[in-house]
PDB file of C-alpha atoms and ligand atoms in Angstrom:
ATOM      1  CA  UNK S 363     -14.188   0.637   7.152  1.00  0.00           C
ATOM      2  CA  UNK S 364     -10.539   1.144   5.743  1.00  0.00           C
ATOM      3  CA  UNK S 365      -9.033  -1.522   3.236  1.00  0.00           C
ATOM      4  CA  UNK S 366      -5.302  -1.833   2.488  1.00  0.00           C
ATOM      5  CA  UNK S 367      -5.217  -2.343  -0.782  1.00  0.00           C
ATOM      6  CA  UNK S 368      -2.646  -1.262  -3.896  1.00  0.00           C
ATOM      7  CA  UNK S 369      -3.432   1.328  -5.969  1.00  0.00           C
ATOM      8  CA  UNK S 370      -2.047   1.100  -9.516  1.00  0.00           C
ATOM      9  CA  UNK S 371      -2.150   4.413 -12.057  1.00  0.00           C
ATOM     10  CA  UNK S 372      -0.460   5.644 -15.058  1.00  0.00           C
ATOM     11  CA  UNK S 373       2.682   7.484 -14.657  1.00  0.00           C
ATOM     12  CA  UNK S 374       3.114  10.417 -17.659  1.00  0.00           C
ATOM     13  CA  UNK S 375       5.794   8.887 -19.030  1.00  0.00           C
ATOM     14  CA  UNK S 376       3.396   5.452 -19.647  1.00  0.00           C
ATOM     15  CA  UNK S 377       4.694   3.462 -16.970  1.00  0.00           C
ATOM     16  CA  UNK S 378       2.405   1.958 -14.168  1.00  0.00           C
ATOM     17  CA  UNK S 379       2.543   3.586 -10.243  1.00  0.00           C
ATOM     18  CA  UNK S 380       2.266   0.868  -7.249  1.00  0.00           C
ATOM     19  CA  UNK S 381       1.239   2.776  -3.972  1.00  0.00           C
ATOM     20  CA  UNK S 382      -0.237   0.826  -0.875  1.00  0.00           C
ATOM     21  CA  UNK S 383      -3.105   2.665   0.367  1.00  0.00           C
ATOM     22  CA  UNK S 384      -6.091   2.657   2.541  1.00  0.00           C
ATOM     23  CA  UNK S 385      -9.552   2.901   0.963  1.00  0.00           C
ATOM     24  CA  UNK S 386     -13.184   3.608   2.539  1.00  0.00           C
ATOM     25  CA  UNK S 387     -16.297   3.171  -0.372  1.00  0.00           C
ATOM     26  CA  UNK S 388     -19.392   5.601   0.615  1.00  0.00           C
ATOM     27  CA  UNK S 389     -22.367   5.395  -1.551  1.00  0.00           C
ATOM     28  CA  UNK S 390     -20.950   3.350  -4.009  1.00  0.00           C
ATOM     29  CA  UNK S 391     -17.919   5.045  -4.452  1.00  0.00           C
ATOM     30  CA  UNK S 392     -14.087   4.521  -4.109  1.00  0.00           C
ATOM     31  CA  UNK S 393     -12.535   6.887  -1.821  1.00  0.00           C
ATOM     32  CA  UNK S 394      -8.368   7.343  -2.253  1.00  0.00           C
ATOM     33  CA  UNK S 395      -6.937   9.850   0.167  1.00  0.00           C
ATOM     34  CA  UNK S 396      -2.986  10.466  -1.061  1.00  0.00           C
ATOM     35  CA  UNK S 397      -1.365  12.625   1.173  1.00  0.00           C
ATOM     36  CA  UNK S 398       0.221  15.401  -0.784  1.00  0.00           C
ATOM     37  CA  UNK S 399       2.955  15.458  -2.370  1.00  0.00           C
ATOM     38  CA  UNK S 400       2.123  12.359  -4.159  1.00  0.00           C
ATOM     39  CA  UNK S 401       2.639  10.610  -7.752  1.00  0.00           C
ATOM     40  CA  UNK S 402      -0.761   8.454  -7.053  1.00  0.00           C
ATOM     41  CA  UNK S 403      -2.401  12.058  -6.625  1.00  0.00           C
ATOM     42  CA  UNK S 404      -0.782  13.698 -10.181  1.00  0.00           C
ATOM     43  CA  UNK S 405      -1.327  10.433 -11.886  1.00  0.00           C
ATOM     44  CA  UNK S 406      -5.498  10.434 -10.975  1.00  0.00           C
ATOM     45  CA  UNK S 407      -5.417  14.000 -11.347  1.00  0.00           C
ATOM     46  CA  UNK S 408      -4.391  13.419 -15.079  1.00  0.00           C
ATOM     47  CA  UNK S 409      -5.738  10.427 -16.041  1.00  0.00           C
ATOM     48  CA  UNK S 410      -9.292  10.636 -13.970  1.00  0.00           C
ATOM     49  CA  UNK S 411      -8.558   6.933 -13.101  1.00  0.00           C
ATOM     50  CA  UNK S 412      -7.171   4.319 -10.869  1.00  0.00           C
ATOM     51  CA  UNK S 413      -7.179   0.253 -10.471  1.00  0.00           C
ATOM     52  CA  UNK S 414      -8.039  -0.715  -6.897  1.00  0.00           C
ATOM     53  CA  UNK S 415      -5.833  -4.100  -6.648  1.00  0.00           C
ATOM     54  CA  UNK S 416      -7.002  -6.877  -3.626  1.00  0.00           C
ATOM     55  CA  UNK S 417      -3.889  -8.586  -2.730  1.00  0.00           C
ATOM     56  CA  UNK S 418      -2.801 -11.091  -0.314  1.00  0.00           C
ATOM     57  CA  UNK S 419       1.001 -11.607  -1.241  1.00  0.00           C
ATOM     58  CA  UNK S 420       2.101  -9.469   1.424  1.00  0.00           C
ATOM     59  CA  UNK S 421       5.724  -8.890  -0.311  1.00  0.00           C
ATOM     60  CA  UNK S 422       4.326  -6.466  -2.463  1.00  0.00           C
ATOM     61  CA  UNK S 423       3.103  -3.849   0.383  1.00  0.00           C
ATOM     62  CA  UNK S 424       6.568  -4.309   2.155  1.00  0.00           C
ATOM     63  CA  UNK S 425       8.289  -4.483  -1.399  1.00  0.00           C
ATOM     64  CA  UNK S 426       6.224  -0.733  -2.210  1.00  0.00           C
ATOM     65  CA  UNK S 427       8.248   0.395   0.946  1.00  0.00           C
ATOM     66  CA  UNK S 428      11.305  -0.720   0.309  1.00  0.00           C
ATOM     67  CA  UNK S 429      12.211   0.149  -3.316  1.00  0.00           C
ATOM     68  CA  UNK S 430      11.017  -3.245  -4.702  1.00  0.00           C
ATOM     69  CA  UNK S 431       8.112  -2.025  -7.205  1.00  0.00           C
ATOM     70  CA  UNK S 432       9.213  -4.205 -10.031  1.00  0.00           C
ATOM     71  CA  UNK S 433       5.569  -6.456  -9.743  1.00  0.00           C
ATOM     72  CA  UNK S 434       4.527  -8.275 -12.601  1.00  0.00           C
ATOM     73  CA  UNK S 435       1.466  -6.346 -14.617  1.00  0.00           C
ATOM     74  CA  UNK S 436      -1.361  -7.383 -16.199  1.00  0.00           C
ATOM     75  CA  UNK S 437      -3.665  -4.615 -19.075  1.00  0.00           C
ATOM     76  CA  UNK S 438      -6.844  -3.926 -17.065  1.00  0.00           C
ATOM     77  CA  UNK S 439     -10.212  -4.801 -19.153  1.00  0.00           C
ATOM     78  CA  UNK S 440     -12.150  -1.455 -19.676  1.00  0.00           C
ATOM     79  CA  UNK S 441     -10.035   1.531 -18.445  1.00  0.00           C
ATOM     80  CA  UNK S 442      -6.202   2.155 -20.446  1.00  0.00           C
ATOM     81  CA  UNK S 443      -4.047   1.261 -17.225  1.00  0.00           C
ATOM     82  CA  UNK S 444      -2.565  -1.896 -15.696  1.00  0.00           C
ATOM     83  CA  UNK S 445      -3.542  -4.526 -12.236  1.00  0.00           C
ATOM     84  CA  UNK S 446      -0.761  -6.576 -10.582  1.00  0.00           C
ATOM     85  CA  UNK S 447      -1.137  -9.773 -12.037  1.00  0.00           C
ATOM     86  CA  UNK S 448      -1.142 -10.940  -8.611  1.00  0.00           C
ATOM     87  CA  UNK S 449      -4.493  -9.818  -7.423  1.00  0.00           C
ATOM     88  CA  UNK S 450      -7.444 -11.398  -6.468  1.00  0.00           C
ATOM     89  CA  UNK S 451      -9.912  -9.197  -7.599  1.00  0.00           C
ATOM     90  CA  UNK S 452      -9.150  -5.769  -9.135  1.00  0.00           C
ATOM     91  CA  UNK S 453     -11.555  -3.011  -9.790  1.00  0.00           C
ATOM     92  CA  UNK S 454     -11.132  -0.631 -12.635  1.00  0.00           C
ATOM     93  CA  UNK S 455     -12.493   3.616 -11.784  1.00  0.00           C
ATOM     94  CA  UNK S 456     -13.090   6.831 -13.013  1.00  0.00           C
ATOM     95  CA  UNK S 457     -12.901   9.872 -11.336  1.00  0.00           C
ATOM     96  CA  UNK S 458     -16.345  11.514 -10.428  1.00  0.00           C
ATOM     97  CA  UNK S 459     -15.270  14.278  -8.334  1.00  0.00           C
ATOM     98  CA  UNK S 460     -11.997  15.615  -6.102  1.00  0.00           C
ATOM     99  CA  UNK S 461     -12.178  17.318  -2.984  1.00  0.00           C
ATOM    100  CA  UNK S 462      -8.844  18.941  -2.696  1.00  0.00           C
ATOM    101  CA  UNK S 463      -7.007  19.561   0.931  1.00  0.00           C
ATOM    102  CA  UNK S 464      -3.504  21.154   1.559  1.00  0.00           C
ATOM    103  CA  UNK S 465      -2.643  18.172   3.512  1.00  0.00           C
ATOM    104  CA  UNK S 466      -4.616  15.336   2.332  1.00  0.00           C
ATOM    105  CA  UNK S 467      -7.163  15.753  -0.928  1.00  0.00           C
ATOM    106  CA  UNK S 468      -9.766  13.231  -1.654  1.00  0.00           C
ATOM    107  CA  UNK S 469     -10.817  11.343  -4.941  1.00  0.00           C
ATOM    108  CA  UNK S 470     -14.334   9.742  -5.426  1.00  0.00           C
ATOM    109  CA  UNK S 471     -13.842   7.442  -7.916  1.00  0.00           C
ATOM    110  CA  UNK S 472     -17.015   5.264  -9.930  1.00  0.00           C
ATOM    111  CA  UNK S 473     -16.145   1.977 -10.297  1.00  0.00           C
ATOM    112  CA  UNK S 474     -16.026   0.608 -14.064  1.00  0.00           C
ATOM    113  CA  UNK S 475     -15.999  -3.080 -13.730  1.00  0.00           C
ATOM    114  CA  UNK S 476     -15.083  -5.410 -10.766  1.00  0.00           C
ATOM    115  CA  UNK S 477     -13.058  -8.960 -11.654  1.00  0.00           C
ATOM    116  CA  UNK S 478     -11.949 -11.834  -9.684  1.00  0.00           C
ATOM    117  CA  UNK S 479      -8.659 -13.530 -10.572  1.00  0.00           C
ATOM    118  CA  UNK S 480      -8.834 -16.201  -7.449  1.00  0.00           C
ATOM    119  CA  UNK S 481     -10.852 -17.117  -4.210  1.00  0.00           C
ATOM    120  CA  UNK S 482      -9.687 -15.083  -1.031  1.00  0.00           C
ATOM    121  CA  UNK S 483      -8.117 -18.242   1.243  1.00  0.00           C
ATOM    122  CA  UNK S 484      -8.779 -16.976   4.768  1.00  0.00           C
ATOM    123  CA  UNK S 485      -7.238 -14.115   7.123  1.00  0.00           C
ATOM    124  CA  UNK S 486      -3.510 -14.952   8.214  1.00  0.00           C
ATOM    125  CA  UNK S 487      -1.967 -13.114  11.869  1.00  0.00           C
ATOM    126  CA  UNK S 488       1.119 -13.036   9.423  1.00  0.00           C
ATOM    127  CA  UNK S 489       0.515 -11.223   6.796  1.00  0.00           C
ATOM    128  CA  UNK S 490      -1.357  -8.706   8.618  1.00  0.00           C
ATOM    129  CA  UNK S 491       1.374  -8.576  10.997  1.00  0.00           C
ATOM    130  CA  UNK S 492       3.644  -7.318   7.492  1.00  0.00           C
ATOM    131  CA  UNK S 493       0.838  -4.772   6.945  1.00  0.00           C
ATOM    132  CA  UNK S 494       1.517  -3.662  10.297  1.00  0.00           C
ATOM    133  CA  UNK S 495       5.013  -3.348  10.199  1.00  0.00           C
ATOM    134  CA  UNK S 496       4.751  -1.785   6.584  1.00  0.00           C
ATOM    135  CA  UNK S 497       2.925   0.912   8.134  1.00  0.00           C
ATOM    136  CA  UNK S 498       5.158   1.485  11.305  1.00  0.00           C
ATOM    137  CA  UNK S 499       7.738   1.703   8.142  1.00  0.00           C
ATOM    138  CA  UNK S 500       5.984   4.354   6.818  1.00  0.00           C
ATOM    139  CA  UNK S 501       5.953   6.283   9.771  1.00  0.00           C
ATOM    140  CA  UNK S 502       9.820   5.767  11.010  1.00  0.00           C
ATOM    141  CA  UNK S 503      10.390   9.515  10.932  1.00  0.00           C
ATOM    142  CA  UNK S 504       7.576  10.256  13.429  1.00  0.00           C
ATOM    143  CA  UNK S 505       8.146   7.196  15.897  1.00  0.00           C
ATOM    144  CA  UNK S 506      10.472   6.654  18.704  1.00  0.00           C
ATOM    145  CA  UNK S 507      12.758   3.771  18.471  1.00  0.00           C
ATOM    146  CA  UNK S 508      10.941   2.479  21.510  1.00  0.00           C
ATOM    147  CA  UNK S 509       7.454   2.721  20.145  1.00  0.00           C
ATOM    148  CA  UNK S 510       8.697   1.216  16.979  1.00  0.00           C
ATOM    149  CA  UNK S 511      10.708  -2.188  19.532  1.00  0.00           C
ATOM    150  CA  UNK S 512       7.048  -2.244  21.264  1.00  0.00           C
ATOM    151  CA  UNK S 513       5.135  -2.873  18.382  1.00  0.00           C
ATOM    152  CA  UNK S 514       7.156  -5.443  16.583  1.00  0.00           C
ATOM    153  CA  UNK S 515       7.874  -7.377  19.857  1.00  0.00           C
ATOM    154  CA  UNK S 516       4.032  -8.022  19.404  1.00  0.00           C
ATOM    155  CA  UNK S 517       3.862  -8.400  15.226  1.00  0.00           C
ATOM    156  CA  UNK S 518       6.992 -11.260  16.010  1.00  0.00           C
ATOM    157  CA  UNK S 519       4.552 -13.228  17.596  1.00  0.00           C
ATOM    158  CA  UNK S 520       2.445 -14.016  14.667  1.00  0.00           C
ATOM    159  CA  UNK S 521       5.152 -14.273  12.118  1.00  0.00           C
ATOM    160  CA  UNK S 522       6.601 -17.404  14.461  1.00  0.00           C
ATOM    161  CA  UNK S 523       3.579 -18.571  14.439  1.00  0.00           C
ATOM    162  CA  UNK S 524       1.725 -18.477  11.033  1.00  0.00           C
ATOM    163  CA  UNK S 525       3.761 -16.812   8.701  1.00  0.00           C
ATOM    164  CA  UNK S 526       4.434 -18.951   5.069  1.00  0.00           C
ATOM    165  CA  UNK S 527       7.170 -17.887   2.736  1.00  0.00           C
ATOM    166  CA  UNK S 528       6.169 -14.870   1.089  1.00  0.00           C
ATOM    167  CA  UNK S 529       5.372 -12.922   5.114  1.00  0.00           C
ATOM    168  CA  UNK S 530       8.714 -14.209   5.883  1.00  0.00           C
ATOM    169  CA  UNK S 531      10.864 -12.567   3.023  1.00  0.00           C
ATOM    170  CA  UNK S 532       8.216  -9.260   3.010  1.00  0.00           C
ATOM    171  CA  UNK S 533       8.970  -9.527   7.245  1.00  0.00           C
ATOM    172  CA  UNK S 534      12.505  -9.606   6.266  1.00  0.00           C
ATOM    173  CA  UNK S 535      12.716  -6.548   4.035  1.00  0.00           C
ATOM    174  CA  UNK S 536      10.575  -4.473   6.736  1.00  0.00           C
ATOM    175  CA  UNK S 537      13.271  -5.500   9.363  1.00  0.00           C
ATOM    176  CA  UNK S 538      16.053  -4.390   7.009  1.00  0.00           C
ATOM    177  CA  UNK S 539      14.917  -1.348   6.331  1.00  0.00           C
ATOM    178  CA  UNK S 540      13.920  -0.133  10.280  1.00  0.00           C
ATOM    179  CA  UNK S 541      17.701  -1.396  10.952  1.00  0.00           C
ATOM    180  CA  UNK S 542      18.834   0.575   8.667  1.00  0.00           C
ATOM    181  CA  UNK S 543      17.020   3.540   9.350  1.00  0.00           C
ATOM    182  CA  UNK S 544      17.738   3.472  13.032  1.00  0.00           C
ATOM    183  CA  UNK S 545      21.522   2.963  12.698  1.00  0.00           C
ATOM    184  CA  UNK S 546      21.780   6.160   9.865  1.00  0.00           C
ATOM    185  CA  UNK S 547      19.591   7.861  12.876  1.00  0.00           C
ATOM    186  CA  UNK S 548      22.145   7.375  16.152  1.00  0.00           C
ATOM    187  CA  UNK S 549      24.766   8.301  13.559  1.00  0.00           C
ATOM    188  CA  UNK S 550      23.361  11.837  12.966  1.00  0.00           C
ATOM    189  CA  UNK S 551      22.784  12.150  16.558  1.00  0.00           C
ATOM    190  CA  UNK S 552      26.373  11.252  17.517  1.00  0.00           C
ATOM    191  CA  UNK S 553      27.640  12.922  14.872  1.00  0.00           C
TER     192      UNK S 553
HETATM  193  C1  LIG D 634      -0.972  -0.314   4.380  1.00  0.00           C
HETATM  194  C2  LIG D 634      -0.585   1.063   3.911  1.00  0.00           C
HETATM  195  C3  LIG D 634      -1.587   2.005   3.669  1.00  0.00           C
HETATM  196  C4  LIG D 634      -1.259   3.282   3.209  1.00  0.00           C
HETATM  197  N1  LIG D 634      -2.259   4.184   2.950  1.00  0.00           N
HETATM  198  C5  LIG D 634      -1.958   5.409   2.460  1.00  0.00           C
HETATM  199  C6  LIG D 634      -2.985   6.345   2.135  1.00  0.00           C
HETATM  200  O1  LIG D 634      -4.195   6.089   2.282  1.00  0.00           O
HETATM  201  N2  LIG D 634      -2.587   7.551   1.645  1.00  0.00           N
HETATM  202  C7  LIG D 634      -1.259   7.861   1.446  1.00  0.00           C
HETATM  203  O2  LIG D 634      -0.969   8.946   0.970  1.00  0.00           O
HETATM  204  N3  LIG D 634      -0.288   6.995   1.758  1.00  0.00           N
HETATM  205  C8  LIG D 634      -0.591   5.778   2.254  1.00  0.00           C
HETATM  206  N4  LIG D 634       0.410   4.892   2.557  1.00  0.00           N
HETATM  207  C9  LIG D 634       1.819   5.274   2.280  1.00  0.00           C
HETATM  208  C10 LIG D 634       2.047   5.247   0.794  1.00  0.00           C
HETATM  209  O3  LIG D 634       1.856   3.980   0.215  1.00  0.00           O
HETATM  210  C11 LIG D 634       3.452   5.726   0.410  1.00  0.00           C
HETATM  211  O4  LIG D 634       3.787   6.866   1.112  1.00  0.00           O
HETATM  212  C12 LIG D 634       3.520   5.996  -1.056  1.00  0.00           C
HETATM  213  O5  LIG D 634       4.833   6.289  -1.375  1.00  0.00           O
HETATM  214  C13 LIG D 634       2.547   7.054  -1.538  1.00  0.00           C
HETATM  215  O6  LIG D 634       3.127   8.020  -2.337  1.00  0.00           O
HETATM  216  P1  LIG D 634       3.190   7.878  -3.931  1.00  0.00           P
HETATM  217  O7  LIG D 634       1.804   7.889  -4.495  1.00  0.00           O
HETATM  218  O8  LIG D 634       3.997   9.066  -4.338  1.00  0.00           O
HETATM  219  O9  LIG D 634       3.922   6.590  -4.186  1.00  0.00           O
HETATM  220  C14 LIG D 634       0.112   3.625   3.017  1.00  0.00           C
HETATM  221  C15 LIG D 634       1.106   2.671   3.279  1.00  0.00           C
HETATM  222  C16 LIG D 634       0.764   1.408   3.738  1.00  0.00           C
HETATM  223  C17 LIG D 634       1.842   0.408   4.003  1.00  0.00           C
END
């Protein structure tokens, strides 16, 4: 199974990294695959760490996406990095070993300690409808406008339906940004 979680690290310069990405765990251990090039890939590399961060304020996935990455942080408790001060549960790792791959290396990361912050409230259509779109975001440059229409005809849906504040304004920022991108798009093609 894949999680969506964010993945914090330590940039060089001591600043903290905020990267959405998807995580498996196989016998007992964290897997992060960064596709290369990457600053969540240097930063591990260097440090031989990383904070797994279990979110559910979805405007921090679409934020990561659209150059909002200014998320309040919080020291983590055994390793020298930070957590979002937003998450639920964090869990503080060490690097164990690295498989490296020209496209897409892999760390295997021990996990340190494991905290909860607050009780998970229940799955919400919305905000995994922003995790949806977040990801079509991600992947603008290899998606046809259509594709991209098709899919959030369908992710609309649950955002009328269930979506509370925070999946509205991270809905909103998605929606910018694939407007954006589409009209700088037909304006290279025209021009
Ligand atoms: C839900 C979600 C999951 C993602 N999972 C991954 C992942 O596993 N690996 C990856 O390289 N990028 C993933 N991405 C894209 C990265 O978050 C994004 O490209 C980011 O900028 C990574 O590069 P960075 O470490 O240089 O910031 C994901 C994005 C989203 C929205």
């Amino acid at each position: 199974m894949i999680q969506e979680i964010i993945v914090t690290t330590q940039n060089q310069d001591g600043t903290t990294h905020i990267a959405p990405m998807g995580i498996r765990e196989e016998n007992g251990l964290v897997i992060i695959a960064p596709f290369k090039p990457s600053s969540t890939l240097e930063n591990i590399q260097r440090n031989k760490s990383a904070v797994v961060n279990r979110i559910d304020d979805v405007r921090i996935f679409a934020g990561c996406l659209t150059g909002r990455k200014d998320w309040s942080l919080v020291p983590t408790e055994q390793i020298s990095g930070h957590r979002l001060e937003a998450a639920l549960s964090h869990l503080e790792l060490e690097l164990e070993s690295f498989e490296d791959d020209e496209l897409r290396p892999r760390f295997y990361l021990k996990p340190v300690v494991e905290i909860t912050h607050s009780a998970f409230k229940g799955f919400n259509r919305a905000q995994s409808a922003v995790l949806e779109a977040a990801i079509l975001v991600s992947r603008l440059k290899m998606l046809s406008e259509e594709k991209v229409e098709q899919e959030l005809e369908y992710l609309t849906i649950a955002i009328e339906k269930t979506a509370g504040e925070n999946e509205k304004i991270a809905w909103q920022w998605l929606m910018d940004k694939i407007e954006t991108f589409q009209q700088e798009n037909s304006k290279s093609e025209t021009a």
